[in-house]
CSV table of C-alpha atoms in Angstrom, one decimal:
chain,number,residue,atom,x,y,z
C,213,MET,CA,67.4,-82.1,251.0
C,214,ALA,CA,65.0,-80.5,253.4
C,215,ARG,CA,61.8,-78.9,252.2
C,216,ARG,CA,60.9,-75.5,253.6
C,217,VAL,CA,57.4,-75.4,255.2
C,218,ASP,CA,55.0,-72.9,253.9
C,219,ILE,CA,54.9,-70.5,256.9
C,220,GLU,CA,51.8,-68.7,256.1
C,221,THR,CA,49.5,-71.7,255.7
C,222,LYS,CA,51.2,-74.2,258.0
C,223,THR,CA,51.6,-71.8,261.0
C,224,GLU,CA,47.9,-71.6,261.4
C,225,GLU,CA,47.3,-75.2,260.6
C,226,LEU,CA,50.0,-76.9,262.6
C,227,VAL,CA,52.0,-74.6,264.9
C,228,LEU,CA,49.3,-72.3,266.3
C,229,PRO,CA,47.0,-75.0,267.8
C,230,ILE,CA,49.9,-76.6,269.7
C,231,ILE,CA,51.0,-73.2,271.1
C,232,GLU,CA,47.4,-72.3,272.2
C,233,ALA,CA,46.8,-75.8,273.6
C,234,ASN,CA,49.7,-75.1,276.1
C,235,ASN,CA,48.1,-71.7,277.0
C,236,PHE,CA,50.9,-69.7,275.3
C,237,GLU,CA,50.8,-66.8,272.8
C,238,LEU,CA,52.5,-67.2,269.4
C,239,VAL,CA,54.8,-64.3,268.9
C,240,ASP,CA,56.6,-65.2,265.7
C,241,VAL,CA,57.6,-68.0,263.4
C,242,GLU,CA,60.6,-67.6,261.1
C,243,TYR,CA,63.0,-69.7,259.0
C,244,VAL,CA,66.7,-69.0,259.0
C,245,LYS,CA,69.2,-71.0,256.8
C,246,GLU,CA,72.6,-71.6,258.4
C,247,GLY,CA,74.9,-73.7,256.3
C,248,ALA,CA,73.0,-76.8,255.1
C,249,ASN,CA,70.4,-76.5,257.8
C,250,TRP,CA,67.0,-74.8,258.0
C,251,TYR,CA,66.2,-73.5,261.5
C,252,LEU,CA,62.5,-73.3,262.3
C,253,ARG,CA,62.3,-70.8,265.1
C,254,VAL,CA,59.1,-70.5,267.0
C,255,TYR,CA,58.8,-67.6,269.5
C,256,ALA,CA,56.1,-68.1,272.2
C,257,ASP,CA,55.4,-66.1,275.3
C,258,LYS,CA,53.0,-65.9,278.2
C,259,GLU,CA,52.6,-63.7,281.3
C,260,GLY,CA,55.9,-63.8,283.2
C,261,GLY,CA,57.7,-65.7,280.4
C,262,ILE,CA,58.0,-69.4,279.7
C,263,ALA,CA,60.4,-71.8,281.3
C,264,ILE,CA,62.9,-74.0,279.4
C,265,ASP,CA,60.9,-77.0,280.2
C,266,ASP,CA,57.9,-75.4,278.4
C,267,CYS,CA,60.1,-74.8,275.3
C,268,VAL,CA,61.2,-78.5,275.3
C,269,LEU,CA,57.6,-79.6,275.6
C,270,ILE,CA,56.4,-77.4,272.7
C,271,SER,CA,59.4,-78.4,270.6
C,272,ARG,CA,58.6,-82.1,271.0
C,273,SER,CA,55.0,-81.6,270.2
C,274,LEU,CA,55.8,-79.6,267.1
C,275,GLU,CA,58.4,-82.1,265.9
C,276,GLU,CA,55.9,-84.9,266.3
C,277,LYS,CA,53.2,-83.1,264.5
C,278,LEU,CA,55.4,-81.8,261.7
C,279,ASP,CA,57.0,-85.2,261.3
C,280,ALA,CA,53.7,-86.9,261.1
C,281,GLU,CA,52.5,-84.5,258.5
C,282,ASP,CA,55.8,-85.1,256.5
C,283,PHE,CA,56.8,-81.4,256.8
C,284,ILE,CA,60.0,-81.9,258.7
C,285,GLU,CA,63.1,-83.8,257.8
C,286,ASP,CA,66.5,-84.5,259.4
C,287,ALA,CA,68.0,-81.2,258.1
C,288,TYR,CA,65.4,-79.2,260.2
C,289,ILE,CA,66.5,-78.0,263.6
C,290,LEU,CA,63.6,-76.8,265.7
C,291,GLU,CA,64.1,-74.0,268.3
C,292,VAL,CA,61.4,-72.7,270.6
C,293,SER,CA,62.2,-69.7,272.9
C,294,SER,CA,60.6,-66.8,274.7
C,295,PRO,CA,61.5,-63.1,274.3
C,296,GLY,CA,60.8,-62.4,277.9
C,297,LEU,CA,64.3,-62.4,279.5
C,298,GLY,CA,65.5,-59.3,277.8
C,299,ARG,CA,62.9,-57.1,279.4
C,300,PRO,CA,64.1,-57.0,283.0
C,301,LEU,CA,67.8,-56.6,281.9
C,302,LYS,CA,66.9,-53.6,279.8
C,303,LYS,CA,64.9,-52.0,282.5
C,304,GLU,CA,67.7,-52.1,285.1
C,305,LYS,CA,71.0,-50.3,284.6
C,306,ASP,CA,72.5,-52.0,287.6
C,307,TYR,CA,73.0,-55.8,288.2
C,308,VAL,CA,70.0,-58.1,288.3
C,309,SER,CA,70.4,-61.2,290.4
C,310,GLY,CA,69.7,-64.6,289.0
C,311,GLN,CA,67.1,-65.1,291.7
C,312,GLU,CA,65.3,-61.9,290.7
C,313,LEU,CA,65.2,-63.0,287.1
C,314,CYS,CA,63.9,-66.4,288.1
C,315,GLU,CA,61.1,-64.9,290.2
C,316,SER,CA,60.1,-62.2,287.8
C,317,LEU,CA,59.9,-64.6,284.8
C,318,GLY,CA,58.8,-67.7,286.7
C,319,VAL,CA,61.6,-69.8,285.3
C,320,SER,CA,64.4,-71.9,286.7
C,321,ARG,CA,68.1,-70.8,287.1
C,322,THR,CA,69.0,-73.2,284.3
C,323,ALA,CA,66.5,-71.5,282.0
C,324,VAL,CA,68.0,-68.1,282.9
C,325,TRP,CA,71.5,-69.3,282.2
C,326,LYS,CA,70.6,-70.8,278.8
C,327,ALA,CA,68.7,-67.6,277.9
C,328,ILE,CA,71.7,-65.5,278.8
C,329,ARG,CA,73.8,-67.6,276.5
C,330,GLN,CA,71.2,-67.2,273.7
C,331,LEU,CA,71.3,-63.4,274.1
C,332,GLU,CA,75.1,-63.4,274.0
C,333,GLU,CA,75.0,-65.4,270.7
C,334,GLN,CA,72.8,-62.7,269.2
C,335,GLY,CA,75.4,-60.0,270.0
C,336,TYR,CA,74.2,-58.7,273.4
C,337,VAL,CA,77.1,-58.0,275.8
C,338,ILE,CA,76.1,-59.2,279.3
C,339,GLU,CA,78.3,-59.0,282.4
C,340,ALA,CA,78.0,-61.7,285.0
C,341,VAL,CA,79.5,-61.1,288.5
C,342,ARG,CA,79.3,-63.5,291.4
C,343,ASN,CA,77.0,-62.4,294.2
C,344,LYS,CA,75.8,-59.5,292.0
C,345,GLY,CA,74.1,-61.1,289.1
C,346,TYR,CA,73.8,-60.0,285.4
C,347,ARG,CA,74.1,-56.6,283.8
C,348,LEU,CA,73.4,-55.6,280.2
C,349,VAL,CA,76.5,-53.8,279.1
C,350,GLU,CA,75.8,-53.4,275.4
C,351,GLU,CA,72.8,-54.2,273.3
C,352,ALA,CA,73.1,-55.8,269.9
C,353,ASP,CA,71.6,-54.0,266.9
C,354,VAL,CA,69.2,-56.8,266.1
C,355,LEU,CA,65.8,-56.5,264.7
C,356,THR,CA,63.4,-59.4,265.5
C,357,VAL,CA,59.8,-59.5,266.7
C,358,ALA,CA,61.0,-60.3,270.2
C,359,GLU,CA,63.4,-57.4,270.3
C,360,LEU,CA,60.8,-54.9,269.0
C,361,HIS,CA,58.2,-56.1,271.4
C,362,SER,CA,60.6,-55.7,274.3
C,363,VAL,CA,61.3,-52.0,273.5
C,364,LEU,CA,57.9,-50.8,272.1
C,365,ASP,CA,56.0,-48.8,274.7
C,366,THR,CA,53.0,-47.8,272.6
C,367,LYS,CA,49.3,-48.0,273.1
C,368,TRP,CA,48.3,-49.3,269.6
C,369,LEU,CA,51.1,-48.8,267.1
C,370,GLY,CA,53.0,-52.0,266.7
C,371,LYS,CA,50.9,-54.1,269.0
C,372,GLU,CA,50.4,-56.2,265.9
C,373,LEU,CA,53.7,-56.4,264.0
C,374,GLU,CA,55.6,-58.4,261.5
C,375,TYR,CA,59.4,-58.5,260.9
C,376,TYR,CA,61.1,-59.5,257.6
C,377,TYR,CA,64.7,-60.2,257.2
C,378,GLU,CA,64.3,-59.3,253.6
C,379,THR,CA,61.3,-58.2,251.6
C,380,ASP,CA,60.5,-56.1,248.5
C,381,SER,CA,58.9,-53.2,250.4
C,382,THR,CA,57.5,-52.7,253.8
C,383,ASN,CA,54.8,-50.6,252.2
C,384,ASN,CA,53.8,-53.6,250.1
C,385,ARG,CA,53.7,-55.8,253.2
C,386,ALA,CA,51.6,-53.3,255.2
C,387,ARG,CA,49.2,-52.9,252.3
C,388,ASP,CA,48.9,-56.7,251.9
C,389,ALA,CA,48.2,-57.0,255.6
C,390,ALA,CA,45.6,-54.2,255.4
C,391,GLU,CA,43.8,-56.0,252.6
C,392,LYS,CA,43.7,-59.1,254.8
C,393,GLY,CA,42.1,-57.2,257.7
C,394,ALA,CA,45.1,-56.1,259.7
C,395,SER,CA,44.2,-53.8,262.6
C,396,HIS,CA,44.8,-50.1,263.0
C,397,GLY,CA,48.4,-49.8,264.1
C,398,PHE,CA,49.8,-52.9,262.3
C,399,LEU,CA,53.5,-52.4,261.9
C,400,ALA,CA,55.8,-53.9,259.3
C,401,VAL,CA,59.6,-53.7,259.8
C,402,ALA,CA,62.4,-55.1,257.5
C,403,ASP,CA,66.1,-55.5,257.8
C,404,CYS,CA,66.4,-55.1,254.0
C,405,GLN,CA,64.2,-54.1,251.1
C,406,THR,CA,64.8,-55.2,247.5
C,407,ALA,CA,62.4,-52.7,246.0
C,408,GLY,CA,62.2,-49.9,248.4
C,409,LYS,CA,59.9,-47.0,247.3
C,410,GLY,CA,60.6,-43.3,247.2
C,411,ARG,CA,58.5,-40.4,246.0
C,412,ARG,CA,57.7,-40.1,242.3
C,413,GLY,CA,58.7,-43.7,241.7
C,414,ARG,CA,62.3,-43.3,242.9
C,415,VAL,CA,64.1,-46.3,244.3
C,416,TRP,CA,65.1,-46.2,248.0
C,417,ASN,CA,68.4,-47.9,248.7
C,418,SER,CA,67.8,-50.4,251.4
C,419,PRO,CA,70.8,-52.7,252.3
C,420,HIS,CA,70.9,-55.3,255.1
C,421,GLY,CA,71.7,-54.4,258.8
C,422,THR,CA,72.1,-50.7,258.3
C,423,ASP,CA,68.9,-48.6,258.3
C,424,ILE,CA,65.3,-48.5,259.3
C,425,TYR,CA,62.5,-49.5,256.9
C,426,MET,CA,59.1,-49.4,258.6
C,427,SER,CA,55.4,-49.0,257.5
C,428,PHE,CA,52.2,-49.2,259.4
C,429,VAL,CA,48.5,-49.4,258.8
C,430,LEU,CA,46.1,-46.6,259.8
C,431,ARG,CA,42.3,-46.9,259.6
C,432,PRO,CA,41.1,-43.3,260.1
C,433,THR,CA,37.5,-42.0,259.9
C,434,PHE,CA,38.4,-38.7,258.4
C,435,THR,CA,38.3,-37.8,254.6
C,436,PRO,CA,41.0,-38.6,252.0
C,437,SER,CA,41.8,-34.9,251.6
C,438,GLN,CA,42.6,-34.7,255.3
C,439,ALA,CA,44.7,-37.8,255.2
C,440,SER,CA,47.3,-36.0,252.9
C,441,MET,CA,48.5,-34.1,256.1
C,442,LEU,CA,49.6,-37.4,257.7
C,443,THR,CA,52.9,-37.1,255.9
C,444,LEU,CA,53.6,-34.0,257.9
C,445,VAL,CA,52.6,-35.8,261.1
C,446,ALA,CA,55.0,-38.6,260.2
C,447,GLY,CA,57.8,-36.1,259.6
C,448,MET,CA,57.2,-34.6,263.0
C,449,ALA,CA,57.4,-38.1,264.6
C,450,VAL,CA,60.7,-38.9,262.9
C,451,VAL,CA,62.2,-35.6,264.1
C,452,LYS,CA,61.0,-36.1,267.7
C,453,GLY,CA,61.9,-39.8,267.7
C,454,VAL,CA,65.5,-39.1,266.4
C,455,GLN,CA,65.9,-36.3,269.0
C,456,LYS,CA,64.7,-38.6,271.8
C,457,ALA,CA,66.8,-41.7,270.7
C,458,THR,CA,70.0,-39.9,269.8
C,459,GLY,CA,70.0,-36.3,271.1
C,460,LEU,CA,70.7,-35.0,267.6
C,461,SER,CA,69.1,-31.7,266.7
C,462,ALA,CA,66.9,-33.0,263.9
C,463,MET,CA,64.6,-30.5,262.1
C,464,ILE,CA,62.0,-30.6,259.3
C,465,LYS,CA,62.4,-29.3,255.8
C,466,TRP,CA,58.8,-28.6,254.6
C,467,PRO,CA,56.8,-30.7,254.2
C,468,ASN,CA,58.2,-33.8,255.8
C,469,ASP,CA,61.9,-34.3,255.2
C,470,ALA,CA,63.8,-34.8,258.5
C,471,VAL,CA,67.2,-33.2,258.3
C,472,VAL,CA,70.3,-33.0,260.5
C,473,ASN,CA,72.9,-30.2,259.9
C,474,GLY,CA,71.2,-29.4,256.6
C,475,LYS,CA,71.2,-32.9,255.2
C,476,LYS,CA,68.3,-35.4,254.7
C,477,ILE,CA,68.1,-38.5,257.0
C,478,CYS,CA,64.7,-39.7,256.2
C,479,GLY,CA,62.2,-40.5,253.4
C,480,ILE,CA,58.5,-40.8,253.9
C,481,LEU,CA,56.0,-42.3,251.4
C,482,THR,CA,52.3,-42.4,252.3
C,483,GLU,CA,49.9,-44.5,250.3
C,484,MET,CA,46.2,-44.7,250.6
C,485,SER,CA,43.3,-47.0,249.6
C,486,THR,CA,39.9,-45.4,249.2
C,487,GLU,CA,36.4,-46.5,248.4
C,488,GLU,CA,34.2,-43.7,247.0
C,489,ASP,CA,34.8,-40.8,249.5
C,490,ALA,CA,35.9,-43.0,252.4
C,491,ILE,CA,39.3,-44.2,253.4
C,492,ARG,CA,39.8,-48.0,253.6
C,493,TYR,CA,43.3,-47.6,255.0
C,494,VAL,CA,46.4,-45.4,254.9
C,495,VAL,CA,50.0,-46.7,254.9
C,496,PRO,CA,52.8,-44.3,255.9
C,497,GLY,CA,56.2,-45.8,255.0
C,498,ILE,CA,59.3,-44.4,256.7
C,499,GLY,CA,63.0,-45.0,255.8
C,500,ILE,CA,65.6,-43.6,258.1
C,501,ASN,CA,69.4,-43.5,257.4
C,502,VAL,CA,70.7,-44.9,260.6
C,503,ASN,CA,74.1,-46.6,260.2
C,504,ALA,CA,74.8,-45.9,256.5
C,505,THR,CA,78.2,-44.5,255.8
C,506,GLU,CA,78.1,-44.2,252.0
C,507,PHE,CA,75.5,-42.8,249.6
C,508,PRO,CA,75.0,-42.8,245.8
C,509,GLU,CA,76.9,-39.9,244.2
C,510,GLU,CA,73.8,-38.1,243.1
C,511,ILE,CA,72.6,-37.6,246.7
C,512,ARG,CA,75.9,-37.6,248.6
C,513,ASP,CA,75.8,-33.8,249.2
C,514,LYS,CA,72.2,-33.9,250.4
C,515,ALA,CA,72.0,-37.0,252.6
C,516,THR,CA,73.6,-38.1,255.9
C,517,SER,CA,73.0,-40.7,258.5
C,518,LEU,CA,72.6,-40.8,262.3
C,519,LYS,CA,76.0,-42.6,262.5
C,520,LEU,CA,77.8,-40.1,260.4
C,521,GLU,CA,76.4,-37.2,262.5
C,522,LEU,CA,77.1,-38.9,265.9
C,523,GLY,CA,80.4,-40.6,265.0
C,524,ARG,CA,79.1,-43.9,266.4
C,525,SER,CA,76.6,-46.7,265.5
C,526,VAL,CA,73.0,-46.4,266.6
C,527,LYS,CA,70.7,-49.2,267.8
C,528,ARG,CA,67.8,-49.2,265.3
C,529,SER,CA,65.1,-50.7,267.5
C,530,ASP,CA,65.5,-47.7,269.9
C,531,VAL,CA,64.8,-45.3,267.0
C,532,ILE,CA,61.9,-47.3,265.8
C,533,CYS,CA,60.4,-47.3,269.3
C,534,ALA,CA,60.9,-43.5,269.7
C,535,VAL,CA,59.4,-42.7,266.3
C,536,ALA,CA,56.4,-45.0,267.0
C,537,GLU,CA,55.7,-43.4,270.3
C,538,SER,CA,56.0,-39.9,268.8
C,539,PHE,CA,53.7,-40.8,265.9
C,540,GLU,CA,51.0,-42.0,268.3
C,541,GLU,CA,51.2,-38.8,270.3
C,542,TYR,CA,50.9,-36.5,267.3
C,543,TYR,CA,48.3,-38.6,265.5
C,544,GLU,CA,46.0,-38.5,268.5
C,545,ILE,CA,46.3,-34.7,268.5
C,546,PHE,CA,45.6,-34.6,264.7
C,547,GLU,CA,42.5,-36.8,265.1
C,548,LYS,CA,40.8,-34.3,267.3
C,549,THR,CA,40.5,-31.6,264.6
C,550,CYS,CA,41.5,-33.6,261.5
C,551,ASP,CA,44.0,-30.8,260.5
C,552,MET,CA,47.2,-29.3,261.7
C,553,SER,CA,45.7,-26.7,264.0
C,554,GLY,CA,46.7,-28.6,267.2
C,555,LEU,CA,50.2,-29.1,265.9
C,556,LEU,CA,51.1,-25.7,264.4
C,557,SER,CA,53.4,-24.5,267.1
C,558,ALA,CA,55.2,-27.8,267.5
C,559,TYR,CA,55.7,-28.1,263.7
C,560,ASP,CA,56.9,-24.5,263.3
C,561,GLU,CA,59.5,-25.0,266.1
C,562,MET,CA,60.8,-28.0,264.1
C,563,LEU,CA,60.8,-26.1,260.7
C,564,VAL,CA,64.4,-25.6,259.6
C,565,ASN,CA,63.3,-22.9,257.1
C,566,MET,CA,61.3,-20.8,259.7
C,567,GLU,CA,61.8,-17.1,259.2
C,568,LYS,CA,64.4,-17.8,256.4
C,569,THR,CA,64.4,-17.0,252.8
C,570,VAL,CA,63.3,-19.9,250.6
C,571,CYS,CA,63.1,-20.5,246.9
C,572,VAL,CA,59.8,-21.8,245.7
C,573,LEU,CA,60.1,-23.9,242.5
C,574,ASP,CA,56.6,-23.3,241.1
C,575,PRO,CA,55.9,-24.6,237.5
C,576,LYS,CA,54.2,-21.2,236.9
C,577,GLY,CA,57.3,-19.4,237.9
C,578,GLU,CA,60.1,-19.5,240.5
C,579,TYR,CA,60.0,-16.9,243.3
C,580,ARG,CA,61.6,-16.2,246.7
C,581,GLY,CA,60.1,-15.3,250.0
C,582,LYS,CA,60.3,-15.7,253.8
C,583,ALA,CA,58.9,-18.9,255.3
C,584,LEU,CA,56.4,-18.0,258.1
C,585,GLY,CA,55.4,-21.6,259.1
C,586,ILE,CA,52.4,-23.6,258.0
C,587,ASP,CA,48.7,-23.1,258.1
C,588,GLU,CA,46.0,-25.5,259.4
C,589,GLU,CA,46.0,-27.5,256.1
C,590,GLY,CA,49.8,-28.0,256.2
C,591,CYS,CA,50.5,-25.5,253.4
C,592,LEU,CA,53.8,-23.5,253.8
C,593,LEU,CA,53.2,-19.8,254.3
C,594,VAL,CA,55.7,-17.8,252.2
C,595,GLU,CA,55.8,-14.0,252.3
C,596,LYS,CA,56.9,-12.6,249.0
C,597,GLU,CA,59.0,-9.4,248.7
C,598,ASN,CA,55.8,-7.4,247.9
C,599,GLY,CA,54.2,-8.5,251.2
C,600,GLU,CA,51.8,-11.0,249.6
C,601,VAL,CA,51.6,-14.2,251.7
C,602,VAL,CA,51.3,-17.3,249.5
C,603,HIS,CA,49.9,-20.7,250.8
C,604,VAL,CA,52.2,-23.2,249.1
C,605,LEU,CA,50.6,-26.6,248.6
C,606,SER,CA,52.7,-29.7,249.0
C,607,GLY,CA,52.9,-31.9,245.9
C,608,GLU,CA,52.5,-29.0,243.5
C,609,VAL,CA,55.8,-27.3,244.1
C,610,SER,CA,59.3,-27.8,245.7
C,611,VAL,CA,60.9,-25.5,248.2
C,612,ARG,CA,64.7,-25.1,248.6
C,613,GLY,CA,66.9,-22.8,250.6
C,614,ILE,CA,68.6,-20.1,248.6
C,615,TYR,CA,72.0,-21.6,249.4
C,616,GLY,CA,71.3,-25.3,249.0
C,617,TYR,CA,68.9,-28.1,250.0
C,618,VAL,CA,67.5,-26.3,253.1
């Protein structure tokens, strides 16, 4: 019976030195159990990609090292690959010749052919035509470090990232990473959460292969009171990201619920660690209903998914990429003033309740009024029937439409 290697300790001790000795960059190490076998998959990369011969060389070196250390047995099958091939195929809508792929990646034709087979096994549909080359017809909805790196076009968010096939909560993973020194922009993404978190201790349903569960680490220099507005920034990023990736007319229900056609598609939970009056780190966690088709009875009339609204499945990595890019854009605007002043007009344009009558569920007494947008602190401005404008603070009250959720 094969023994599973402790990834966290043995990657640094055994795998990383061999990768670096060959002048490659370690992208990811993961274990996948298929039948009776444990597959140790090592993803490495370098400028221009790595050739199949490089993969064979690294595989042999790792096998020798792991075997010598008694950390590998017959049931282990070692795979080494590069994420580089998918990039040129994704960039081109027309055919890319085998020669072009060889030259752009610095690999042999045999390496290209084998990599194409690997992509097809993962679910990508690739058309091969003689004298034309290869064309990506349909991308698979796979979430791996290699896939995310190939689509992310950000400056700092997600440059350092970890992917989990299954974990308790991406917020927990991001917080653990922050405690260990993870940089500003560290991104944690999971295919499934076993203990997803919602607001006020609620459980966030997080099945495999369906939705988006992502959290990231921020290390701001502003104050803890100003950090509370980051939930609004995250809500804006989800709305713009969904619009960009799908074309759906997503909107915001104050303060940060992304909605489509009056139903919620997203949950955001922001956690923070402070020391005296300074922020150590902030972790915004985002869950987006992407390909879910069923919801618990208690939220069925309030929740929807991108798939249900579009009538087709949505590739999750595209949405993650669009949300990350949008968050970077809005966060950098927010940083200039450390409030919502630079984002007021953009937020108000997204506000589904704008100029509509809302019901404010205040513990001191419920009242109705017209939503006028937000102020610089992210409070909702509500004009009561007597003309008084109230600054409604998030966290203290709830706001509903007079005819339902929005």
